Every structure is written in structure tokens, then in C-alpha cells.
Coordinates of N, CA and C in Angstrom, one line a residue:
Chain A
D1 N -115.7 178.4 15.1 CA -115.9 179.5 14.3 C -116.7 180.4 14.2
T2 N -116.4 181.7 15.2 CA -117.6 182.4 15.0 C -117.4 183.7 13.8
G3 N -116.8 183.4 13.0 CA -116.4 184.3 12.0 C -115.6 186.0 12.0
V4 N -115.8 186.6 11.1 CA -114.9 187.8 11.5 C -115.7 189.0 12.1
S5 N -115.7 189.5 13.3 CA -116.6 190.5 13.8 C -115.8 191.9 13.3
Q6 N -116.8 193.0 13.0 CA -115.9 194.1 13.1 C -117.4 195.1 13.4
N7 N -116.7 196.4 14.0 CA -117.5 197.3 15.4 C -117.1 199.0 14.9
P8 N -117.7 199.5 14.8 CA -119.0 199.6 14.7 C -119.6 199.2 12.8
R9 N -120.8 199.1 12.7 CA -121.2 198.8 11.4 C -121.4 199.6 10.7
H10 N -121.9 200.8 11.4 CA -122.2 201.9 10.6 C -121.5 203.5 11.3
K11 N -120.6 204.2 10.9 CA -120.4 205.7 11.4 C -120.5 207.0 10.5
I12 N -121.2 207.6 11.1 CA -121.1 208.8 10.5 C -120.3 210.1 11.8
T13 N -119.8 210.5 11.0 CA -119.0 211.5 12.0 C -118.8 213.1 11.0
K14 N -118.3 213.8 11.6 CA -117.9 215.4 11.2 C -116.4 215.5 9.9
R15 N -116.3 216.4 9.4 CA -115.2 216.3 8.8 C -114.2 216.9 9.9
G16 N -113.1 216.2 9.8 CA -112.2 216.7 10.8 C -111.8 215.9 11.8
Q17 N -113.0 215.2 12.4 CA -113.1 214.2 13.7 C -112.0 213.0 13.6
N18 N -112.3 212.7 14.3 CA -111.0 211.1 14.5 C -112.0 210.2 14.3
V19 N -111.7 208.9 13.9 CA -113.1 207.6 14.3 C -112.0 206.4 14.4
T20 N -112.1 205.5 14.7 CA -111.3 204.3 15.1 C -112.4 202.9 14.9
F21 N -112.2 201.8 14.2 CA -112.9 200.8 13.8 C -112.2 199.9 14.7
R22 N -113.0 198.6 14.9 CA -112.3 197.5 15.4 C -112.9 196.1 14.8
C23 N -111.4 195.2 14.7 CA -111.9 194.0 13.9 C -111.5 192.6 14.7
D24 N -112.6 192.1 15.2 CA -112.1 190.7 15.5 C -112.2 189.6 14.9
P25 N -110.7 189.0 14.4 CA -110.5 188.3 13.4 C -111.2 186.3 14.2
I26 N -110.9 185.6 13.0 CA -111.6 184.5 13.3 C -110.3 183.7 14.5
S27 N -110.3 183.4 15.8 CA -109.2 183.2 16.9 C -108.0 182.6 16.3
E28 N -108.2 181.1 15.5 CA -107.1 181.1 15.3 C -106.2 181.2 13.9
H29 N -106.7 182.1 13.4 CA -106.1 183.1 11.9 C -104.8 183.9 12.7
N30 N -104.2 184.2 12.3 CA -102.5 184.9 12.5 C -102.8 185.8 11.4
R31 N -103.0 185.6 9.9 CA -103.0 186.9 9.3 C -104.5 188.1 9.7
L32 N -103.9 189.3 9.6 CA -105.4 190.1 9.4 C -104.9 191.5 8.2
Y33 N -106.4 191.5 7.7 CA -106.1 192.5 6.5 C -107.0 193.4 6.5
W34 N -107.1 195.0 6.0 CA -108.4 195.8 6.3 C -108.0 195.9 4.8
Y35 N -109.7 195.9 4.2 CA -109.5 197.1 2.8 C -110.7 197.7 3.2
R36 N -110.5 198.8 1.7 CA -111.5 200.0 1.5 C -111.9 199.6 0.6
Q37 N -113.4 199.8 0.9 CA -114.4 199.3 -0.4 C -115.2 200.8 -0.9
T38 N -115.2 201.2 -1.9 CA -115.8 202.1 -2.3 C -117.2 202.2 -2.8
L39 N -118.3 202.8 -3.4 CA -119.4 202.8 -4.3 C -119.0 201.8 -5.1
G40 N -119.3 200.8 -5.8 CA -119.5 200.7 -7.1 C -117.8 200.0 -7.3
Q41 N -116.9 199.7 -6.4 CA -115.9 199.3 -6.8 C -115.1 198.3 -5.8
G42 N -114.5 197.4 -6.3 CA -113.8 196.8 -5.7 C -113.1 196.7 -4.4
P43 N -113.0 196.1 -3.7 CA -112.4 196.2 -2.1 C -110.4 197.0 -2.8
E44 N -110.0 197.5 -2.2 CA -108.7 198.2 -2.3 C -108.0 198.0 -0.9
F45 N -107.4 197.0 -0.9 CA -105.8 196.5 0.0 C -105.3 197.8 1.1
L46 N -105.1 197.8 2.1 CA -105.1 198.8 2.9 C -103.4 198.4 3.8
T47 N -103.8 197.2 4.4 CA -102.5 196.9 5.3 C -102.8 195.3 5.5
Y48 N -101.7 195.1 6.4 CA -102.0 193.3 6.5 C -100.6 192.8 8.0
F49 N -101.5 192.4 8.5 CA -100.4 191.5 10.0 C -100.4 190.5 10.3
Q50 N -99.3 190.0 10.0 CA -99.1 189.0 10.5 C -98.9 188.4 12.3
N51 N -99.8 188.0 13.0 CA -99.1 188.6 14.4 C -100.1 190.2 14.7
E52 N -98.9 190.4 15.7 CA -98.9 192.1 15.9 C -98.3 192.4 14.9
A53 N -97.6 192.1 14.1 CA -96.3 192.4 13.4 C -97.0 193.1 11.6
Q54 N -97.2 194.7 11.7 CA -97.5 194.8 10.0 C -96.7 194.8 9.4
L55 N -97.1 194.1 8.3 CA -95.9 193.8 7.3 C -95.9 194.6 6.1
E56 N -97.0 194.7 5.7 CA -97.2 195.7 4.3 C -98.2 197.2 4.8
K57 N -98.1 197.9 4.1 CA -98.7 198.7 4.2 C -99.1 199.6 2.9
S58 N -100.3 199.9 2.4 CA -100.7 200.3 0.5 C -100.6 202.3 0.8
R59 N -100.0 202.8 -0.7 CA -99.8 203.8 -0.5 C -101.4 204.4 -0.3
L60 N -102.2 203.7 -0.1 CA -103.6 204.2 -0.7 C -103.5 204.5 1.5
L61 N -102.4 203.8 2.1 CA -103.0 204.6 3.9 C -102.2 205.8 3.6
S62 N -102.8 206.8 4.0 CA -101.7 208.0 4.4 C -101.9 207.8 5.7
D63 N -101.0 209.2 5.8 CA -100.4 209.3 7.2 C -101.6 209.8 8.3
R64 N -103.0 210.2 7.6 CA -104.2 210.3 8.7 C -104.7 209.0 9.0
F65 N -103.6 207.6 8.5 CA -104.5 205.9 9.0 C -103.4 205.8 9.6
S66 N -103.7 205.3 11.0 CA -102.8 203.8 11.4 C -103.7 202.6 12.3
A67 N -102.9 201.8 11.7 CA -104.0 200.4 12.2 C -102.4 199.9 13.2
E68 N -103.3 199.4 13.9 CA -102.4 198.6 15.4 C -103.1 196.9 15.5
R69 N -102.2 196.0 16.0 CA -102.9 194.6 16.5 C -101.6 194.6 17.5
P70 N -102.3 195.0 18.8 CA -101.1 194.8 19.9 C -100.9 194.2 20.0
K71 N -101.3 192.8 20.1 CA -101.3 191.7 20.7 C -101.6 190.2 20.1
G72 N -101.4 190.7 19.0 CA -101.7 189.6 17.9 C -103.2 189.1 17.6
S73 N -104.3 189.7 18.5 CA -105.4 189.0 18.0 C -106.7 190.1 17.4
F74 N -107.0 191.2 18.0 CA -108.3 192.1 17.2 C -107.3 193.2 16.8
S75 N -107.7 193.8 15.7 CA -106.8 195.0 15.2 C -107.9 196.7 15.2
T76 N -107.4 197.7 15.3 CA -107.7 198.9 15.2 C -107.8 199.7 14.3
L77 N -108.0 199.8 13.9 CA -108.1 201.2 12.1 C -108.5 202.1 12.5
E78 N -107.6 203.6 12.9 CA -107.7 204.8 13.1 C -107.6 205.9 11.7
I79 N -108.4 206.5 11.2 CA -108.8 207.3 11.1 C -108.7 209.1 11.7
Q80 N -107.5 209.8 11.2 CA -107.4 211.0 12.1 C -107.9 212.0 11.1
R81 N -108.2 213.4 11.3 CA -108.9 214.6 10.8 C -109.2 213.4 9.3
T82 N -110.4 213.3 9.5 CA -111.3 212.6 8.6 C -111.6 214.1 7.5
E83 N -111.7 213.3 6.5 CA -112.1 213.8 4.7 C -113.2 213.1 4.7
Q84 N -113.8 214.1 3.7 CA -115.4 213.5 3.2 C -114.8 212.4 2.1
G85 N -113.4 212.5 1.5 CA -113.5 211.0 0.6 C -113.1 210.0 1.8
D86 N -113.1 209.8 2.5 CA -112.8 209.1 3.3 C -113.9 207.9 3.9
S87 N -114.9 208.5 2.9 CA -116.4 208.1 3.4 C -116.5 207.1 2.4
A88 N -116.5 205.7 2.7 CA -116.2 204.0 2.1 C -116.5 202.9 3.1
M89 N -117.1 201.7 2.8 CA -116.7 200.7 3.6 C -115.4 200.2 4.0
Y90 N -115.2 199.9 5.1 CA -114.1 199.5 5.6 C -114.2 198.0 5.9
L91 N -113.5 196.8 5.3 CA -113.7 195.8 5.0 C -112.5 194.9 5.9
C92 N -112.5 193.8 7.0 CA -111.7 193.3 7.8 C -111.5 191.8 6.9
A93 N -110.2 191.4 7.4 CA -109.8 190.3 6.8 C -109.3 189.2 7.6
S94 N -109.6 187.8 7.8 CA -108.8 187.4 7.9 C -108.0 185.6 7.8
S95 N -106.6 185.2 7.7 CA -106.5 184.0 7.0 C -105.7 183.5 8.1
P96 N -105.6 181.9 8.0 CA -104.9 180.9 9.1 C -103.6 181.4 9.0
G97 N -102.6 181.6 8.0 CA -101.4 182.1 7.5 C -100.4 181.4 7.9
R98 N -101.2 179.4 8.1 CA -100.1 178.0 7.9 C -100.8 177.5 7.1
G99 N -100.0 176.5 6.7 CA -100.4 175.6 5.6 C -100.2 175.8 4.3
E100 N -101.4 175.7 3.3 CA -101.8 175.9 2.3 C -101.2 177.6 1.9
P101 N -100.5 178.0 1.0 CA -100.3 179.2 0.8 C -101.5 179.9 0.0
N102 N -101.5 181.4 -0.1 CA -102.8 181.9 -0.3 C -103.9 181.2 0.0
S103 N -104.3 181.1 1.1 CA -105.5 180.7 1.7 C -106.8 181.6 0.9
P104 N -107.7 181.2 1.1 CA -108.8 182.2 1.1 C -109.0 183.0 2.5
L105 N -109.4 184.5 2.1 CA -109.6 185.6 3.0 C -111.2 185.0 3.5
H106 N -111.2 185.3 5.2 CA -112.7 185.4 5.5 C -112.7 186.5 5.8
F107 N -114.1 187.5 5.2 CA -114.3 188.8 5.5 C -115.3 188.7 6.7
G108 N -115.0 190.2 7.3 CA -116.2 190.5 8.1 C -117.0 191.4 7.4
N109 N -118.3 191.7 8.3 CA -119.1 192.8 7.5 C -119.1 194.2 7.1
G110 N -118.3 194.3 7.9 CA -117.8 195.8 7.5 C -118.3 197.2 8.1
T111 N -117.5 197.8 8.2 CA -118.0 199.1 8.7 C -118.1 200.4 7.8
R112 N -119.4 200.9 7.7 CA -119.8 202.0 6.7 C -119.5 203.1 7.6
L113 N -118.3 204.1 6.8 CA -118.2 205.2 7.2 C -118.3 206.1 6.3
T114 N -119.2 207.1 6.9 CA -120.2 208.4 6.5 C -119.5 209.7 6.7
V115 N -118.7 210.3 6.2 CA -118.3 211.5 6.7 C -118.9 212.9 6.1
T116 N -119.7 213.8 6.9 CA -120.3 214.6 6.4 C -119.9 216.6 6.5
Chain B
A1 N -97.7 194.9 -11.9 CA -98.3 195.7 -11.2 C -99.8 194.7 -11.8
Q2 N -100.4 194.4 -10.3 CA -101.5 193.0 -11.1 C -102.5 194.1 -11.4
K3 N -103.3 193.7 -12.6 CA -104.9 194.2 -12.7 C -106.0 193.1 -12.8
V4 N -107.0 193.1 -12.4 CA -108.4 192.3 -12.6 C -109.4 193.6 -13.4
T5 N -109.8 193.1 -14.8 CA -110.6 193.6 -15.3 C -111.8 192.5 -15.5
Q6 N -113.3 193.2 -15.1 CA -114.4 192.7 -15.3 C -115.1 193.3 -16.1
A7 N -115.3 193.2 -17.6 CA -115.8 194.1 -18.0 C -117.6 194.5 -18.1
Q8 N -118.1 193.2 -18.1 CA -119.5 193.3 -17.5 C -119.5 194.0 -16.4
T9 N -120.7 195.0 -16.6 CA -121.4 195.5 -14.7 C -121.8 195.0 -14.2
E10 N -123.5 194.4 -15.1 CA -124.6 194.1 -14.7 C -125.0 193.3 -15.3
I11 N -125.6 192.0 -15.0 CA -126.1 190.9 -15.7 C -127.7 190.6 -14.9
S12 N -128.8 190.2 -16.0 CA -129.8 190.2 -15.4 C -130.6 188.7 -16.0
V13 N -130.6 187.7 -15.5 CA -131.4 186.9 -15.7 C -132.4 186.0 -14.9
V14 N -133.3 185.3 -16.0 CA -134.2 184.8 -15.2 C -133.8 183.5 -14.4
E15 N -134.4 183.3 -13.4 CA -134.0 181.8 -12.2 C -134.1 180.9 -13.6
K16 N -132.9 179.8 -13.4 CA -133.1 178.9 -13.7 C -132.2 179.1 -15.1
E17 N -131.6 180.1 -15.7 CA -131.2 180.3 -17.0 C -129.2 180.3 -16.0
D18 N -128.4 179.3 -17.2 CA -127.0 179.7 -16.4 C -126.9 181.0 -17.0
V19 N -125.7 181.2 -16.5 CA -124.9 182.5 -16.5 C -123.2 182.3 -16.4
T20 N -122.3 183.3 -17.2 CA -121.2 183.1 -17.1 C -120.9 184.9 -16.9
L21 N -119.9 184.4 -15.5 CA -119.0 185.8 -15.5 C -117.6 185.8 -15.8
D22 N -117.5 186.8 -16.5 CA -116.4 187.1 -17.6 C -115.2 187.7 -16.5
C23 N -114.1 187.2 -16.4 CA -112.9 188.1 -15.8 C -111.7 188.0 -16.2
V24 N -110.9 188.6 -16.7 CA -109.6 188.8 -17.2 C -108.7 189.6 -16.4
Y25 N -107.4 189.3 -16.6 CA -106.6 189.4 -15.2 C -104.9 190.0 -16.1
E26 N -104.0 190.7 -15.6 CA -103.1 191.3 -16.2 C -102.0 190.5 -14.7
T27 N -100.7 190.3 -15.0 CA -99.5 190.4 -14.1 C -98.7 189.5 -14.5
R28 N -97.2 189.8 -13.6 CA -96.3 189.8 -14.1 C -95.6 188.2 -13.5
D29 N -96.4 188.3 -12.3 CA -96.1 186.8 -12.0 C -96.2 185.9 -13.0
T30 N -94.9 184.7 -12.8 CA -95.3 183.4 -13.0 C -96.1 182.4 -12.7
T31 N -96.3 182.5 -11.1 CA -97.6 181.5 -10.8 C -98.4 182.8 -9.6
Y32 N -99.5 182.2 -9.6 CA -100.1 183.3 -8.7 C -101.5 182.1 -8.6
Y33 N -102.5 183.0 -7.8 CA -103.8 182.4 -7.4 C -104.8 183.4 -7.7
L34 N -106.5 182.7 -8.2 CA -107.5 183.7 -9.2 C -108.3 182.9 -8.4
F35 N -109.5 183.9 -7.6 CA -110.3 184.1 -6.9 C -111.7 184.6 -7.1
W36 N -112.6 184.3 -6.9 CA -114.1 184.3 -7.0 C -114.8 184.7 -5.4
Y37 N -115.0 186.0 -5.6 CA -116.0 186.3 -4.0 C -117.1 186.2 -4.5
K38 N -118.3 186.4 -3.3 CA -119.9 187.1 -3.4 C -120.1 187.7 -2.7
Q39 N -120.2 189.0 -2.8 CA -121.1 190.1 -2.2 C -122.3 190.0 -2.0
P40 N -123.2 189.8 -1.3 CA -124.5 189.7 -1.2 C -125.1 190.8 -0.6
P41 N -126.2 191.5 -0.1 CA -126.3 192.6 0.1 C -126.1 192.7 1.4
S42 N -125.9 191.7 2.2 CA -125.1 191.6 3.7 C -124.2 192.7 3.5
G43 N -123.1 192.3 2.6 CA -122.0 193.0 2.4 C -120.8 192.3 2.8
E44 N -120.9 191.2 3.5 CA -120.0 190.3 3.4 C -119.2 189.5 2.5
L45 N -118.0 189.5 2.3 CA -117.5 188.8 1.5 C -117.4 187.7 1.2
V46 N -117.9 186.7 0.3 CA -117.9 185.0 0.6 C -117.1 184.4 -0.3
F47 N -116.3 183.9 0.3 CA -115.1 182.7 -1.0 C -115.7 182.2 -1.3
L48 N -115.8 181.6 -3.1 CA -116.6 180.5 -3.9 C -115.5 179.6 -3.9
I49 N -114.6 180.5 -5.3 CA -114.2 179.4 -5.9 C -112.1 179.9 -5.7
R50 N -111.0 179.0 -5.8 CA -109.7 179.5 -6.2 C -109.1 178.8 -6.9
R51 N -108.4 179.1 -7.7 CA -107.2 178.4 -8.3 C -106.2 178.9 -8.8
N52 N -105.1 178.1 -8.7 CA -103.8 178.4 -8.8 C -103.5 178.3 -10.3
S53 N -102.2 179.0 -11.1 CA -101.6 179.3 -12.1 C -100.9 177.9 -12.8
F54 N -100.3 177.0 -12.0 CA -100.4 176.0 -12.6 C -101.0 174.8 -12.8
D55 N -102.4 175.2 -12.7 CA -102.9 173.9 -12.9 C -104.3 174.7 -13.2
E56 N -104.2 174.4 -14.8 CA -105.0 175.0 -15.6 C -106.7 173.7 -15.9
Q57 N -106.6 172.3 -15.2 CA -107.5 172.0 -15.0 C -109.1 172.9 -14.6
N58 N -110.5 172.6 -15.5 CA -111.3 173.2 -15.0 C -112.0 172.0 -14.4
E59 N -112.8 172.9 -13.6 CA -113.8 171.7 -12.3 C -115.1 172.2 -12.3
I60 N -115.9 171.4 -11.5 CA -117.2 171.5 -11.2 C -117.6 171.7 -10.2
S61 N -118.2 172.4 -8.9 CA -118.2 172.2 -7.9 C -120.0 172.7 -7.6
G62 N -120.5 171.5 -7.5 CA -122.2 171.8 -7.7 C -122.9 172.7 -9.1
R63 N -123.2 173.8 -8.6 CA -123.8 174.4 -9.6 C -122.6 175.7 -10.4
Y64 N -121.4 175.5 -9.5 CA -120.5 176.3 -9.6 C -119.5 175.6 -10.7
S65 N -119.0 176.7 -12.1 CA -118.3 175.9 -12.4 C -116.9 176.7 -13.5
W66 N -115.7 176.5 -13.7 CA -115.0 178.3 -13.9 C -114.1 177.4 -14.8
N67 N -114.1 178.3 -15.8 CA -112.8 178.3 -17.2 C -111.6 178.8 -16.7
F68 N -110.4 178.2 -17.1 CA -109.5 179.3 -16.5 C -108.5 178.9 -17.9
Q69 N -108.1 180.3 -18.6 CA -107.5 180.2 -19.5 C -106.3 181.0 -19.6
K70 N -105.4 180.1 -19.5 CA -103.9 181.3 -19.4 C -103.5 182.1 -20.0
S71 N -103.7 181.4 -21.5 CA -103.0 181.6 -23.1 C -103.9 183.2 -23.4
T72 N -105.3 183.5 -22.5 CA -105.9 184.3 -22.7 C -106.2 184.9 -21.6
S73 N -105.2 184.7 -20.3 CA -105.6 185.2 -19.0 C -106.9 185.5 -18.8
S74 N -107.7 184.4 -19.4 CA -108.8 184.5 -18.3 C -109.8 184.0 -17.2
F75 N -110.3 184.1 -16.5 CA -110.9 182.9 -15.3 C -112.1 183.4 -15.4
N76 N -113.2 182.7 -15.8 CA -114.7 183.0 -16.2 C -115.5 181.9 -15.3
F77 N -116.2 183.0 -14.6 CA -117.7 181.8 -13.8 C -118.9 181.5 -14.3
T78 N -119.3 180.0 -14.1 CA -120.3 180.0 -14.3 C -121.3 179.5 -13.3
I79 N -122.5 179.9 -13.7 CA -123.6 179.0 -12.5 C -124.5 178.7 -12.9
T80 N -124.8 177.2 -12.8 CA -125.5 176.5 -13.8 C -127.4 177.0 -13.0
A81 N -128.4 177.0 -13.6 CA -129.3 176.7 -13.1 C -129.4 177.8 -12.3
S82 N -129.5 179.2 -12.4 CA -129.5 180.4 -11.4 C -131.1 180.3 -10.8
Q83 N -130.4 180.9 -9.4 CA -131.4 180.6 -8.6 C -131.7 182.3 -7.9
V84 N -132.5 182.8 -7.4 CA -132.7 184.1 -6.7 C -131.6 184.5 -5.8
V85 N -131.7 183.1 -5.0 CA -130.3 183.8 -3.9 C -129.2 183.9 -4.5
D86 N -128.9 183.7 -5.8 CA -127.5 183.4 -6.4 C -127.2 185.5 -6.4
S87 N -128.8 186.0 -6.5 CA -128.2 187.5 -6.8 C -127.3 188.1 -5.6
A88 N -126.1 188.7 -6.3 CA -125.3 189.6 -5.5 C -124.1 190.2 -6.4
V89 N -123.3 190.7 -6.0 CA -122.1 191.7 -6.9 C -120.8 190.2 -6.8
Y90 N -120.5 189.8 -7.5 CA -119.5 188.5 -7.8 C -118.1 189.1 -8.3
F91 N -117.2 189.4 -7.1 CA -115.7 189.7 -7.6 C -114.9 188.4 -8.1
C92 N -113.5 189.3 -9.3 CA -113.0 188.3 -9.5 C -111.9 188.7 -8.9
A93 N -110.5 188.1 -8.0 CA -109.5 188.2 -7.6 C -108.1 187.3 -8.1
L94 N -107.1 188.6 -8.0 CA -105.7 187.8 -8.2 C -104.8 188.6 -6.9
S95 N -104.1 187.1 -6.2 CA -102.7 187.4 -5.7 C -101.9 186.7 -6.2
S96 N -100.1 187.2 -5.8 CA -99.5 186.2 -5.9 C -99.2 185.0 -5.4
Y97 N -98.5 183.9 -5.4 CA -98.0 182.8 -5.5 C -96.8 183.1 -4.6
T98 N -97.2 183.9 -3.1 CA -96.1 184.1 -2.3 C -95.7 183.5 -1.7
G99 N -97.0 182.1 -0.7 CA -96.8 181.7 0.3 C -96.9 182.3 1.6
A100 N -97.0 183.2 1.4 CA -97.0 184.5 2.7 C -98.1 185.1 3.3
N101 N -98.3 186.2 2.2 CA -99.4 187.2 2.0 C -100.5 186.6 1.3
S102 N -101.8 186.9 1.3 CA -103.2 186.4 0.4 C -103.7 188.0 0.4
K103 N -102.7 188.9 -0.3 CA -103.0 190.2 -0.1 C -104.0 189.9 -1.8
L104 N -105.0 190.4 -2.1 CA -105.7 190.4 -3.4 C -105.8 191.5 -4.1
T105 N -105.9 191.4 -5.3 CA -106.1 192.7 -6.2 C -107.7 192.0 -6.6
F106 N -108.6 193.0 -6.3 CA -110.2 192.9 -6.9 C -110.2 193.3 -8.7
G107 N -110.9 193.0 -8.7 CA -112.3 194.0 -10.1 C -113.0 194.4 -9.6
K108 N -113.8 195.4 -10.3 CA -114.6 196.1 -9.5 C -116.0 195.4 -9.4
G109 N -115.8 194.2 -9.8 CA -117.4 193.8 -9.8 C -118.8 193.2 -10.6
I110 N -119.6 192.5 -10.8 CA -120.6 192.4 -11.4 C -121.6 192.2 -10.8
T111 N -122.8 192.7 -11.1 CA -124.0 192.8 -10.2 C -124.8 192.0 -10.9
L112 N -125.4 190.5 -10.3 CA -126.2 189.5 -11.1 C -127.5 190.0 -10.0
S113 N -128.2 189.6 -10.5 CA -130.0 189.7 -10.4 C -130.3 188.5 -11.3
V114 N -130.9 187.5 -10.5 CA -131.8 186.7 -10.6 C -133.2 186.8 -10.7
R115 N -134.0 186.8 -11.4 CA -135.7 187.1 -11.4 C -136.1 185.9 -11.2
P116 N -137.4 185.7 -10.8 CA -138.3 184.6 -10.6 C -138.8 184.6 -11.7

């Protein structure tokens, strides 16, 4: 169990640029989640994959956001035409998806995005 | 809609003191799960405990204990004999008992500082 890995750890970009983050879940986990956390707040759900299928998207996920998990392994989250309000910590989590329900999520260290 | 309220924002204690973190939740679901997560300065959310709504038995695990009261929609978490390493942000979270999706609704978190 090598844990959930996210890259990069930090990203600074100018407003209007596109950015892409990567998440590598724990290898045997088939569920993958993206959350966003702003300063002083708890994480907010963005989207969820079961294998390669994106099963749920939050209303927080505007059209400028897109997430993929092409082979049911790693996932990418892309933000197009970034805005200053996109500055946040983007957290990825995974869970087994089999066996007991509502199994705890395993989180990565996150990618901190700063839009200038 | 689900909601988690953590009314305390910051708590400061001296090492070896006991500390209780409060959590109140709202949900229309009849079955659900409650969680506590810890977020140290490194940023990674660490799972601590989970409790389902149909089992109100309170438990102790090492220095951690929790008090789940369905009648008051509260899920309080206690650390006994606190240590400096317990300093972190603590989040209470709620998920529906869907058996498939572990999507969590988080509170805003409580910053715990344990002084030597």
C-alpha cells in the first residue's frame, strides 16, 4: 500500500491558463474521488469515478472543469481558463469499492493551486 | 441535503489534558455513516473513526473515544491524555448509507493545538 499520490504538490498559474493535476490511487481501489478545499473550510465533493466511469459530478464542477480516469487507474483533473476563485487545495481520494459499504476514503496530500 | 456543523473553530489545551470535539449533523437519510478525519500540517486527511447510524454503542479505541447520540444528532470525539502530535485540524463528516458511494459531507473543521 503506497498510498494515494498526487502531482504536482503546488501549482502557480496566471489567470486564464489551463492546468492539469494527476492522481494515482491505491492500486487495488476502484473508486476515486476529487475534492476541493479552500482555506478554513472542509473539503467539498467535486466528482467520483467507479473504475473508468464518472458516476457523479457536483454542481461545484463548472464547465471549465473536466476529470477523466481513462483506464480505471490514474485520474486527471483539468481546469480551463483558470480564475482566481479556483485557488484551493485539490484533494484526491480512493476507496476499495468492494466489500463493506461506505469504506473510509484514503486521501492524498493534495495539489495546492494558486491563480494569480 | 446533508450538513455537518462543527461550532468550535479552535481549541488549545496543555499536553495530557482530555479534549472533546463537538459535531452536529443534519440528514434526511434514515441510515448513514459518520466519520472523523485528522488533517495534520502536511495536508493529508487521515481517517480516524467511523460509526454507522444503526449502532449507537459508543466505543473507545486507544486514546480516542466517541459519543454518538442519534436523538440529538451529535457525534462527539474525545482524545484522552492529549499529546503534541495530536495538533491538527479535525473534521467530522457524514455519508449516506448507499453501499456504493462513500461521498462525504465535511464540517469546517476544528483546529486543535496541544501545548507542551
